[in-house]
mmCIF file of C-alpha atoms and ligand atoms in Angstrom:
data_model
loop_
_atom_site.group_PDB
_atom_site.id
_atom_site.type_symbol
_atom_site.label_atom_id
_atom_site.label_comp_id
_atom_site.label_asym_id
_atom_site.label_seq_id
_atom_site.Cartn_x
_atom_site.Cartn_y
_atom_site.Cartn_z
ATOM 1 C CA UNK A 1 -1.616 10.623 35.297
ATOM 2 C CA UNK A 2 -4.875 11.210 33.690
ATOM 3 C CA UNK A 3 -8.282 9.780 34.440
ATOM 4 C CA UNK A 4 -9.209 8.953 30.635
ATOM 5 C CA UNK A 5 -7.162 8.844 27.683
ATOM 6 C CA UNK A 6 -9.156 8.427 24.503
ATOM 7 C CA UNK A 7 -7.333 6.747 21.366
ATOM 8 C CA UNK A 8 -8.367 7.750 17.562
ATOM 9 C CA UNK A 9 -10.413 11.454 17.236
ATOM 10 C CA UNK A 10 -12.949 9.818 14.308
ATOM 11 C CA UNK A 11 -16.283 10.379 15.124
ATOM 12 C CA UNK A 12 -15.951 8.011 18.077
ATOM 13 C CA UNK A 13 -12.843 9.947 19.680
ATOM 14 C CA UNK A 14 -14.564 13.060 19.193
ATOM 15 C CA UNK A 15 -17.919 12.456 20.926
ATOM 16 C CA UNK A 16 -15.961 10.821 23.683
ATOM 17 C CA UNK A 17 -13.664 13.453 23.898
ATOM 18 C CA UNK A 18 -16.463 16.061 24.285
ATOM 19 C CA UNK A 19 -18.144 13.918 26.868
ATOM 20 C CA UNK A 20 -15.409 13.552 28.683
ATOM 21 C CA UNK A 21 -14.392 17.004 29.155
ATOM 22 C CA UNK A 22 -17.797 18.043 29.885
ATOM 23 C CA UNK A 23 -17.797 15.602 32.958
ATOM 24 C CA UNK A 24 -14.344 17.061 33.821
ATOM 25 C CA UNK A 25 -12.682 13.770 33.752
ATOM 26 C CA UNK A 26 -8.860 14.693 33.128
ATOM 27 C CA UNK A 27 -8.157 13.227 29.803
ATOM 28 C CA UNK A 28 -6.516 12.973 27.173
ATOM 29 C CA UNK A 29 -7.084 12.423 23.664
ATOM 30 C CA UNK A 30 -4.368 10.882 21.451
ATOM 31 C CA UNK A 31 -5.016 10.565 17.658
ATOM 32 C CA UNK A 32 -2.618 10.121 14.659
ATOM 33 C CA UNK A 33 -5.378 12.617 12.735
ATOM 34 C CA UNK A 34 -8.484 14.079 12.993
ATOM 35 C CA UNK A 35 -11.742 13.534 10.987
ATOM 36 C CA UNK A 36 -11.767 9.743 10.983
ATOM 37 C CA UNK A 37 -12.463 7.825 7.575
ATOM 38 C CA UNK A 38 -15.330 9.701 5.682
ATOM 39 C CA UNK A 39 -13.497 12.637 5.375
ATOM 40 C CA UNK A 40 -12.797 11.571 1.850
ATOM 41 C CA UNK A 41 -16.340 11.424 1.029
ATOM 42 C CA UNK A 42 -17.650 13.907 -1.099
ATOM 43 C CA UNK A 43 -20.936 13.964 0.509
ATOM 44 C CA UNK A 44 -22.045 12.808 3.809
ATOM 45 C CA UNK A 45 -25.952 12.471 3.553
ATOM 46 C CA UNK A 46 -26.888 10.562 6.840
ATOM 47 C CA UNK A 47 -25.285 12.661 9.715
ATOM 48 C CA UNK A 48 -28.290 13.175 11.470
ATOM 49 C CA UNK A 49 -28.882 16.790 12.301
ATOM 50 C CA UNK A 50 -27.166 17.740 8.739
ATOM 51 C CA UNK A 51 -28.949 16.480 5.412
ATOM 52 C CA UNK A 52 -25.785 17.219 3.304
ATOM 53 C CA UNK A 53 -21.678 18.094 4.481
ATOM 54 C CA UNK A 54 -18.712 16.931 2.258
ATOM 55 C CA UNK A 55 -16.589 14.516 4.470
ATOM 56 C CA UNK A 56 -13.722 17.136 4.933
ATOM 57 C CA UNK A 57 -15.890 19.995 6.920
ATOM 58 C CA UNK A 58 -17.650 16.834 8.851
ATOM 59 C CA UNK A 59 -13.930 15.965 9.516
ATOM 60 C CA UNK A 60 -12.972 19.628 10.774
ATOM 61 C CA UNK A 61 -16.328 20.114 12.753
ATOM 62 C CA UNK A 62 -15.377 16.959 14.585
ATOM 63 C CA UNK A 63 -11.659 18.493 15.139
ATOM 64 C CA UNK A 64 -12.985 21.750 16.124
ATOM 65 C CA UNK A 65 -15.710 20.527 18.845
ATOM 66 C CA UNK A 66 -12.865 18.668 20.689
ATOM 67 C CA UNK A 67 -10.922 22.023 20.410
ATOM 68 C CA UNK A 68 -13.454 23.801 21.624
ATOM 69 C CA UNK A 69 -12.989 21.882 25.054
ATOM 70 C CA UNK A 70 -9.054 22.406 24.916
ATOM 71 C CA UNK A 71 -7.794 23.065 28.482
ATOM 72 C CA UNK A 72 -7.585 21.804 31.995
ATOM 73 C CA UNK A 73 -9.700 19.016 31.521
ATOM 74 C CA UNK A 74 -8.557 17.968 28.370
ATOM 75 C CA UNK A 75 -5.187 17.183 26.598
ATOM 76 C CA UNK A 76 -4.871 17.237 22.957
ATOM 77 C CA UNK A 77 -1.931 14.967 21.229
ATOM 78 C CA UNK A 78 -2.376 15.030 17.685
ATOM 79 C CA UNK A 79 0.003 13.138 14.955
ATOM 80 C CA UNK A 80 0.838 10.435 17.585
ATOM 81 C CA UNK A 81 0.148 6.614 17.418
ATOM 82 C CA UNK A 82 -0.420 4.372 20.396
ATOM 83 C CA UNK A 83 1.802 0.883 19.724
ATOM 84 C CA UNK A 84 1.603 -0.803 22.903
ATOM 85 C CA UNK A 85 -0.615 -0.721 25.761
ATOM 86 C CA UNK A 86 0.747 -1.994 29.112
ATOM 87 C CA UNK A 87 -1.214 -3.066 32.479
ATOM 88 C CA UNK A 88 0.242 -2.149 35.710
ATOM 89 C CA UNK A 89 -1.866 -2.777 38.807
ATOM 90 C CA UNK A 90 -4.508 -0.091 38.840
ATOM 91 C CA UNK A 91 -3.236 2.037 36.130
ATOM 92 C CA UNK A 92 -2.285 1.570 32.270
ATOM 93 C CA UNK A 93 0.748 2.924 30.146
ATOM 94 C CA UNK A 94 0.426 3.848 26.683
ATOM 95 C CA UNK A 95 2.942 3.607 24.381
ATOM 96 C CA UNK A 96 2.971 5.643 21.178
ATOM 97 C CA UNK A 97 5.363 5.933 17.964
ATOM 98 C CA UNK A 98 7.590 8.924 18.801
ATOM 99 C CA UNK A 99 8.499 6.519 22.029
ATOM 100 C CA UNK A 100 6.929 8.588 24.259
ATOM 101 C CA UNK A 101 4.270 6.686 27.506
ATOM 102 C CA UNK A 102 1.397 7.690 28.699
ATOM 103 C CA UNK A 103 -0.978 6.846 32.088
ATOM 104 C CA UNK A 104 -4.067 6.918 32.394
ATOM 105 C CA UNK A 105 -6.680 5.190 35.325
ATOM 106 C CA UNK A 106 -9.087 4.083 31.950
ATOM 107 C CA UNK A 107 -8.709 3.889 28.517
ATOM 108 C CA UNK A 108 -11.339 4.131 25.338
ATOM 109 C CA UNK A 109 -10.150 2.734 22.361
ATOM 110 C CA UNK A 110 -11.586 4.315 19.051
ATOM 111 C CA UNK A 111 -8.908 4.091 16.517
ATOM 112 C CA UNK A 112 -11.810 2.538 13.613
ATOM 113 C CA UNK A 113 -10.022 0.809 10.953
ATOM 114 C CA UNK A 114 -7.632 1.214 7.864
ATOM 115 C CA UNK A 115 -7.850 0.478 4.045
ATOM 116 C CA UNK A 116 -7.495 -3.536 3.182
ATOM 117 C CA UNK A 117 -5.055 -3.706 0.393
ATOM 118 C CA UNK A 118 -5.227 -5.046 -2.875
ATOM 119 C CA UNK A 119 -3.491 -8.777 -3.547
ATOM 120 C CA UNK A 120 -2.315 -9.293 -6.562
ATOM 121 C CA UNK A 121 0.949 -9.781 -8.609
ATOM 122 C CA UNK A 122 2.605 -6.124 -8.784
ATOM 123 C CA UNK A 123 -0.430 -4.548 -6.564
ATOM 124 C CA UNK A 124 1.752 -3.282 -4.396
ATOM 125 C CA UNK A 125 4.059 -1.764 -7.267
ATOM 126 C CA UNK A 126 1.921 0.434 -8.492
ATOM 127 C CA UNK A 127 0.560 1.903 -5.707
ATOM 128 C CA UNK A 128 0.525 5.560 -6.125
ATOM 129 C CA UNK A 129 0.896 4.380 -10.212
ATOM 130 C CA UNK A 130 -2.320 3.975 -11.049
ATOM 131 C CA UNK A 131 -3.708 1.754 -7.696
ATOM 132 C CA UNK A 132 -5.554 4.427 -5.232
ATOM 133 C CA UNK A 133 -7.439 3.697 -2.396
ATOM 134 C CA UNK A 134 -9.161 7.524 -2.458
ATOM 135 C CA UNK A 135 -11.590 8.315 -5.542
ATOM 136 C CA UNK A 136 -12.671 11.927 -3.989
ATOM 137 C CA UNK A 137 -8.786 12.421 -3.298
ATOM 138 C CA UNK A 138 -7.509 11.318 -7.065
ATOM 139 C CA UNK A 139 -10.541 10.357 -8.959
ATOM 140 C CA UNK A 140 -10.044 14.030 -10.511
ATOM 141 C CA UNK A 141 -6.368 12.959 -12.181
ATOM 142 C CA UNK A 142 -8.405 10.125 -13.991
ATOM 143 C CA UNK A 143 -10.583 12.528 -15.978
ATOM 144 C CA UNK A 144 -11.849 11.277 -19.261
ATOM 145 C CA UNK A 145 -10.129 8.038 -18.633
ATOM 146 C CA UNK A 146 -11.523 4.162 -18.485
ATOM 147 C CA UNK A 147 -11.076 3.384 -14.875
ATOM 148 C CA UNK A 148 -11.641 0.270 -12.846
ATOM 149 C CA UNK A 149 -13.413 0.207 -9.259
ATOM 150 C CA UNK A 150 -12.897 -2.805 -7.734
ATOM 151 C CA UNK A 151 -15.351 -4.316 -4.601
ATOM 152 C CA UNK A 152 -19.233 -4.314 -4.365
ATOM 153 C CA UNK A 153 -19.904 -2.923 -1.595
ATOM 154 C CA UNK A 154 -21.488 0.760 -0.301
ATOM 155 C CA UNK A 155 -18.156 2.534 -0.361
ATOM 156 C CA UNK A 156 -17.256 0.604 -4.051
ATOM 157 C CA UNK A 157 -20.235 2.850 -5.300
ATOM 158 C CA UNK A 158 -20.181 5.631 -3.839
ATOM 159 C CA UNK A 159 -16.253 5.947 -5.515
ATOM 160 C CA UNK A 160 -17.740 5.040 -9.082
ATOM 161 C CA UNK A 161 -20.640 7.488 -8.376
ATOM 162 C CA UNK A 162 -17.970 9.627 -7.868
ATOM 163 C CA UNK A 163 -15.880 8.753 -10.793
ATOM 164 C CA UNK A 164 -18.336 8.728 -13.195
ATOM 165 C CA UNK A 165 -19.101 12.529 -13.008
ATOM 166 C CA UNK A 166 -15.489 12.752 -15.329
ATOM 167 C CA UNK A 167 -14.428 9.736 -16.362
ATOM 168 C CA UNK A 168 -14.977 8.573 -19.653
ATOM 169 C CA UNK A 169 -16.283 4.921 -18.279
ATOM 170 C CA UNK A 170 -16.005 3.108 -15.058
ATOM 171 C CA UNK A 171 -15.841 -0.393 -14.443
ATOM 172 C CA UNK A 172 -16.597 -2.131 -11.364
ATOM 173 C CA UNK A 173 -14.696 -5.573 -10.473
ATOM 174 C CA UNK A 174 -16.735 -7.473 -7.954
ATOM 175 C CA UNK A 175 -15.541 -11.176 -6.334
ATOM 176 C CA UNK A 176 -19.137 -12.617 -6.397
ATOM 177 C CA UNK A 177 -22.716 -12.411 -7.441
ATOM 178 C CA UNK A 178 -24.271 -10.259 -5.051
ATOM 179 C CA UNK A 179 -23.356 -6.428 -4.391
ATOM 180 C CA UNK A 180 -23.052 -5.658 -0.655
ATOM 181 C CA UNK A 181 -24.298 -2.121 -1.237
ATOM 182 C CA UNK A 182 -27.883 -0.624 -0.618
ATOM 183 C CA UNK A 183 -30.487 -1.385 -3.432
ATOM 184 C CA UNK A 184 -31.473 2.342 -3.707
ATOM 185 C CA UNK A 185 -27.437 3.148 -4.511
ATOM 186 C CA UNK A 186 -26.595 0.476 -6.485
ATOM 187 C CA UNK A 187 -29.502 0.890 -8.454
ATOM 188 C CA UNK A 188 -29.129 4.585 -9.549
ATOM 189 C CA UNK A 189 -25.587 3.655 -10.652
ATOM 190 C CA UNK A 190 -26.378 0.664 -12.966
ATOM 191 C CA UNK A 191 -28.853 3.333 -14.945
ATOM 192 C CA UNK A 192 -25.810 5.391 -15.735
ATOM 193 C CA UNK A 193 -24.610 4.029 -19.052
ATOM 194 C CA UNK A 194 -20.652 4.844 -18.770
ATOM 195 C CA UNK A 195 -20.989 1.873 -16.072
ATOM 196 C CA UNK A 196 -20.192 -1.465 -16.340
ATOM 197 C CA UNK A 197 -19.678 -4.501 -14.186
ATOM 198 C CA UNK A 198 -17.370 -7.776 -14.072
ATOM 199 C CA UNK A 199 -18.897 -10.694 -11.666
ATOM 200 C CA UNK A 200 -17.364 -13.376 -9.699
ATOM 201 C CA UNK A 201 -13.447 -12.533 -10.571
ATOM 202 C CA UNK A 202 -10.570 -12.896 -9.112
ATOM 203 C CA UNK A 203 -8.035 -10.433 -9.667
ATOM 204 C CA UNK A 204 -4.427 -11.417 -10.358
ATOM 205 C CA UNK A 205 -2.135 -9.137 -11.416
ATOM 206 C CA UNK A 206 -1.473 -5.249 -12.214
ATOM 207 C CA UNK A 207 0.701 -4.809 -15.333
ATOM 208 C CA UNK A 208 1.623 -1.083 -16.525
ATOM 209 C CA UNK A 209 5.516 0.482 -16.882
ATOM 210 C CA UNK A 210 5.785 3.690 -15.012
ATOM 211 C CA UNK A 211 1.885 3.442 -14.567
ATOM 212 C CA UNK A 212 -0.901 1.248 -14.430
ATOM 213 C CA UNK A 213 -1.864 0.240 -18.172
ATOM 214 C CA UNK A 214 -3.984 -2.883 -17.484
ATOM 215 C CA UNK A 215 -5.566 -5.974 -14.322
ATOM 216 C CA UNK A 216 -5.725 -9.323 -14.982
ATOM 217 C CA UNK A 217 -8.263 -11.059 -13.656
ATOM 218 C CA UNK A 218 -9.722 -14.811 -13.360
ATOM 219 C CA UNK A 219 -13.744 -15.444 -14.200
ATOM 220 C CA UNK A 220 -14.378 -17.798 -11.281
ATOM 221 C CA UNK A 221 -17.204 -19.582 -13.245
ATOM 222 C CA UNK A 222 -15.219 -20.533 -16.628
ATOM 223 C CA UNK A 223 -11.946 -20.209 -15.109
ATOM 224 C CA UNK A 224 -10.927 -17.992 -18.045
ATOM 225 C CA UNK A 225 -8.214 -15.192 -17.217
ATOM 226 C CA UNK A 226 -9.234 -12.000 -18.990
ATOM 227 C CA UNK A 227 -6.669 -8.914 -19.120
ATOM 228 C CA UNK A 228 -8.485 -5.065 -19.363
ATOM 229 C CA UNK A 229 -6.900 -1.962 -19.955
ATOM 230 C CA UNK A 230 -7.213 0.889 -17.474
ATOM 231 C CA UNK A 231 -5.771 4.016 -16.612
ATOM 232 C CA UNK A 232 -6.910 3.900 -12.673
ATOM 233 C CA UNK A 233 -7.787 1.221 -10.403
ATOM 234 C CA UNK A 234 -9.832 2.382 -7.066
ATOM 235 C CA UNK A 235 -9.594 -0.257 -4.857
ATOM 236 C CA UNK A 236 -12.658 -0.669 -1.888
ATOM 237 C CA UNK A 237 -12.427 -4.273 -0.670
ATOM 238 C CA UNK A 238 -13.108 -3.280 3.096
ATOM 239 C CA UNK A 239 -11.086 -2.116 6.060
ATOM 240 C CA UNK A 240 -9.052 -3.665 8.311
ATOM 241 C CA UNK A 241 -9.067 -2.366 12.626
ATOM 242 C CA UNK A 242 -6.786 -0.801 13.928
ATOM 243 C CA UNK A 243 -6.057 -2.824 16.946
ATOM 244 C CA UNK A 244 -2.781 -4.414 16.728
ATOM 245 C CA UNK A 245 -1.192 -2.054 19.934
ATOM 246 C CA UNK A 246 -4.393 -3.349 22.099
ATOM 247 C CA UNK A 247 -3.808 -7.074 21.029
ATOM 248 C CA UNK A 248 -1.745 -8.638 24.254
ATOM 249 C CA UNK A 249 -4.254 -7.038 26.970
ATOM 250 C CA UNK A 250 -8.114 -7.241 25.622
ATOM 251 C CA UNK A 251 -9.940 -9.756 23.470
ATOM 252 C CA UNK A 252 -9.605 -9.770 19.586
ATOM 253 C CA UNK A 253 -12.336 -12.072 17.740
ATOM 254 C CA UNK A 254 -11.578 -13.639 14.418
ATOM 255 C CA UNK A 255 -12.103 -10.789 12.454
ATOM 256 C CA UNK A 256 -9.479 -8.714 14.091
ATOM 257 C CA UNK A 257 -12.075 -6.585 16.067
ATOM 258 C CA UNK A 258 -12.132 -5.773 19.843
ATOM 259 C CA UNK A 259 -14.843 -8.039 21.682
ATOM 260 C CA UNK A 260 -17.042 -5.603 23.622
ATOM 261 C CA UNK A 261 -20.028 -5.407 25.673
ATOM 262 C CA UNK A 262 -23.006 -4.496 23.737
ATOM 263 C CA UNK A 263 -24.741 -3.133 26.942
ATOM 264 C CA UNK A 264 -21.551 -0.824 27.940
ATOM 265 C CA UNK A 265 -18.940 -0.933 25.002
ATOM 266 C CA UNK A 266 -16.380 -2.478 28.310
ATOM 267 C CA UNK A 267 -13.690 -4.692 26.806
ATOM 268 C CA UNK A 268 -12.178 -7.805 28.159
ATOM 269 C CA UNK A 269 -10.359 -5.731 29.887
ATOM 270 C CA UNK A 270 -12.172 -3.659 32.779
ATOM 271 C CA UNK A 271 -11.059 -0.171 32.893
ATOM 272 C CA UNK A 272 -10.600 -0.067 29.078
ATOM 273 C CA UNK A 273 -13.603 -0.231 26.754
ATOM 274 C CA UNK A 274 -13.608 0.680 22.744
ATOM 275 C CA UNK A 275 -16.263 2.201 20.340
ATOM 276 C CA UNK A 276 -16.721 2.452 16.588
ATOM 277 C CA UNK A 277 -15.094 0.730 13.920
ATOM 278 C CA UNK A 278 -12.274 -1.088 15.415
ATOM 279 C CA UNK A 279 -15.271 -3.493 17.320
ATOM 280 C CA UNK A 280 -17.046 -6.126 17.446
ATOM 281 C CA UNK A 281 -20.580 -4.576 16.893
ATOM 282 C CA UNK A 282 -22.481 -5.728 14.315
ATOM 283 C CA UNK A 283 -22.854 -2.191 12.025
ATOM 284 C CA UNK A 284 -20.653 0.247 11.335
ATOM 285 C CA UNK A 285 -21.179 4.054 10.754
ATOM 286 C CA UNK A 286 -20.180 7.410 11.800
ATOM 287 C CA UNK A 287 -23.653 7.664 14.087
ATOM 288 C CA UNK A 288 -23.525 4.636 15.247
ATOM 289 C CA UNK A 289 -19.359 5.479 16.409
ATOM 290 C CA UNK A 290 -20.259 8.739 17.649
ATOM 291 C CA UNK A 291 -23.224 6.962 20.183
ATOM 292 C CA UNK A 292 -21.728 3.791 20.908
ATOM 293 C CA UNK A 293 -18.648 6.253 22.248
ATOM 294 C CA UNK A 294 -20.637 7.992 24.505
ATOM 295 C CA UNK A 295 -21.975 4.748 25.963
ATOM 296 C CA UNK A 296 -18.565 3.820 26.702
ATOM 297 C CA UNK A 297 -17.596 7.151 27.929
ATOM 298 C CA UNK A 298 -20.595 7.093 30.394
ATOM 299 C CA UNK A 299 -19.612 3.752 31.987
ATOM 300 C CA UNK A 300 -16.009 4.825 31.931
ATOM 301 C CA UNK A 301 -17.180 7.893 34.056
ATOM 302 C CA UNK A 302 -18.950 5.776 36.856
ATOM 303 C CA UNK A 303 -16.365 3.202 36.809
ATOM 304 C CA UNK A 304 -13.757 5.831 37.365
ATOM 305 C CA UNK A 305 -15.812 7.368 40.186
ATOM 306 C CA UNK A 306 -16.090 4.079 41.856
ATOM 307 C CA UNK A 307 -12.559 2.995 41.403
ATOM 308 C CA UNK A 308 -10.928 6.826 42.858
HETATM 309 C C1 FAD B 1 -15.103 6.051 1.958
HETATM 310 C C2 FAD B 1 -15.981 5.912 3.161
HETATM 311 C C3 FAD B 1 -17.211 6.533 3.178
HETATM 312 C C4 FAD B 1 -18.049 6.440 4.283
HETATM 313 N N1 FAD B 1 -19.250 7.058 4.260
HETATM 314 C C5 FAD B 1 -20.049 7.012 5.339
HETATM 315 C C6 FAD B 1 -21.285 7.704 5.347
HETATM 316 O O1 FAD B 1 -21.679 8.333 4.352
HETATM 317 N N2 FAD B 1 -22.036 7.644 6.474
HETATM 318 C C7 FAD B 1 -21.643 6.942 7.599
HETATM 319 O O2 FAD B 1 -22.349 6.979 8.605
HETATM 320 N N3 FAD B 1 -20.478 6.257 7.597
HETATM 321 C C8 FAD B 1 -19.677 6.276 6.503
HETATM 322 N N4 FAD B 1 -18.511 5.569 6.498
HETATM 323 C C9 FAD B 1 -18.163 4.774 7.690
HETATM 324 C C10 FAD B 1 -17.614 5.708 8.772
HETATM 325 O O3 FAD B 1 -16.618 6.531 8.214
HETATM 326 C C11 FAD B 1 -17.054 4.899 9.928
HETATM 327 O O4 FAD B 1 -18.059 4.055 10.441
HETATM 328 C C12 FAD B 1 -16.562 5.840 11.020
HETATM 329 O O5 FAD B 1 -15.548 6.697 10.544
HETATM 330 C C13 FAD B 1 -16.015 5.055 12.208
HETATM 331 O O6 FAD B 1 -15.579 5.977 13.145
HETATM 332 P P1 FAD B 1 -14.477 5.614 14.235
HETATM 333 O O7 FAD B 1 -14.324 6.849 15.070
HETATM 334 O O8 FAD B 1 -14.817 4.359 14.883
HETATM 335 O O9 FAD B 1 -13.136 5.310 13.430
HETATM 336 P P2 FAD B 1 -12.336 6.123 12.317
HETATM 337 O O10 FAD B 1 -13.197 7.062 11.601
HETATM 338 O O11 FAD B 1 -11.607 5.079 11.543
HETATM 339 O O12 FAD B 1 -11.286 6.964 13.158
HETATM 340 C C14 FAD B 1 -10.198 6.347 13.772
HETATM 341 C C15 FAD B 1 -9.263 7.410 14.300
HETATM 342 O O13 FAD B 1 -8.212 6.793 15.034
HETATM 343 C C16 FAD B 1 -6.950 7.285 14.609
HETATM 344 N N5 FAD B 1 -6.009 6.181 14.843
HETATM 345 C C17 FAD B 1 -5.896 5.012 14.152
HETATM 346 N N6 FAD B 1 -4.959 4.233 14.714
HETATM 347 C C18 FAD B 1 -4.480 4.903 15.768
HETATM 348 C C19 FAD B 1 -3.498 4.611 16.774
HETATM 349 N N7 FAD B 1 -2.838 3.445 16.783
HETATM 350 N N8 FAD B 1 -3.254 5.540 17.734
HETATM 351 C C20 FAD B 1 -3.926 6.729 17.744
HETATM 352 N N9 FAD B 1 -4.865 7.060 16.830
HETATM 353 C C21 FAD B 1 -5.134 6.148 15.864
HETATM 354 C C22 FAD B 1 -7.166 7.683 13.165
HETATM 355 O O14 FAD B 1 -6.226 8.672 12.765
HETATM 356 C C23 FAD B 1 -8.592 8.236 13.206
HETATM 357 O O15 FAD B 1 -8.593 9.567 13.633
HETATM 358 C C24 FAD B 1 -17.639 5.659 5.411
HETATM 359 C C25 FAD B 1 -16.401 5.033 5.401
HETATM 360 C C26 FAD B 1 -15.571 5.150 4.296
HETATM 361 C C27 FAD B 1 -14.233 4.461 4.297
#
């Protein structure tokens, strides 16, 4: 049985992971993948300590700084996926996809969130066919091509900054008025002239044969429906935690996040606390996962200690 097990190895995982092992806690870290979401940036700019790294070697120095504490303190399961977590007097099993379980005294959840999917007649269709959800992954298959970005917010600009360094234009599709990025990028963006931008639709449907050809949408002020050709829709409409295995045992709030204690990151739930993305804190970033999982770690560590 180990003292810790840490779920997810994003930025949160990691920096609890190292934490952990440093205290000697016997843990273990179990993580479907490494690297967390930004490793499909291009360019990370706001890791403090590093002005510029591309989201893949932020991903691998995350990977590798858990590895580096590989041993009798700490137990790495990669390419597993906890399902079910179960409470048994004064320890907790941990169920994961390949049907194996797993106990541990205390448990840190940090498995951040997924992609929220596009809704729309045939969006599910042509996924793979034209509908992506990574512009640094296939932005490049798009080149010279009239593409369509759809969402307003900071990672809905940072594809189309991304896209319009080869494609021939790019379109963004936002649901209302107001862009939920930063001024400074969504500024720099509307100066470049291949971009354009639909307000205040609603998208409908995906039509295309083999591929995506065009996106109907709905202009929620005239209640017109407008169809536009495209090549390549990039779809970044927001994320969606990853918390359905921890939903029976600790407190979910209406937006599908776990409730936590701002002062300690505990859950509902003592003896289990999450950090990062998949809670209920008010900002998300990789900083802001990395620190808020060592404050969890460090009250996991006393309340282990007290609790032997
Ligand atoms: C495109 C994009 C660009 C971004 N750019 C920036 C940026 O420039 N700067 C910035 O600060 N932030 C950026 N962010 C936000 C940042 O990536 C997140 O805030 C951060 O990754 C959250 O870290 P996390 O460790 O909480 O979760 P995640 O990074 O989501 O990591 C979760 C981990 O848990 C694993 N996992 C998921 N479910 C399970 C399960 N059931 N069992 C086991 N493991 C599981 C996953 O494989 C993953 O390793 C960006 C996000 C996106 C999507």
């Amino acid at each position: 049985m180990y003292d810790l097990i840490i779920l997810g190895g994003g930025p949160a995982g990691a920096s609890a992971s190292v934490y952990a092992a440093r205290k000697q806690l016997k843990t273990a870290v179990i993580t479907s993948e490494f690297g967390g979401q930004s490793i499909v940036s291009e360019t990370i700019y706001n890791w403090i300590g590093t002005p510029e790294i591309s989201g893949t070697d932020l991903g691998q120095n995350l990977k590798n700084h858990i590895l580096y504490y590989k041993g009798p303190f700490l137990d790495i399961i990669e390419g597993e996926k906890a399902i079910d977590i179960i409470k048994n007097d004064n320890k907790f099993s941990i169920k994961t996809e390949s049907g194996k379980t797993y106990e541990s005294k205390a448990i840190i959840i940090t498995t951040g969130s997924s992609r929220r999917k596009l809704e729309a007649i045939n969006a599910d269709k042509f996924e793979h066919k034209g509908i992506t959800y990574c512009a640094s992954c296939d932005g490049p298959l798009f080149a010279d091509q009239d593409v369509l970005v759809i969402g307003g917010g900071n990672a809905g600009f940072e594809s189309a900054a991304q896209l319009l360094s080869y494609c021939k234009s790019v379109t963004m599709i936002h649901r209302s008025d107001k862009f939920r990025a930063d001024e400074i990028t969504v500024k720099k963006i509307l100066e470049n002239l291949k971009f354009k931008v639909i307000k205040n639709a609603e998208i409908t449907k995906v039509d295309g044969d083999q591929f995506v050809k065009s996106l109907t949408y709905k202009d929620k002020i005239t209640g017109e429906e407008k169809t536009i050709p495209t090549a390549g829709i990039f779809v970044e409409i927001g994320q969606i935690p990853n918390v359905l295995f921890a939903k029976n045992l600790v407190q979910i709030d209406e937006f599908n996040k776990i409730v936590v204690d701002p002062m300690t990151q505990m859950t509902t739930v003592p003896g289990i606390w999450a950090a990062g993305d998949c809670t209920n804190g008010r900002y998300h970033q990789n900083n802001i996962a990395s620190g808020d999982a060592v404050k969890a770690l460090e009250d996991a560590y006393l309340w282990i200690h007290k609790n032997k």
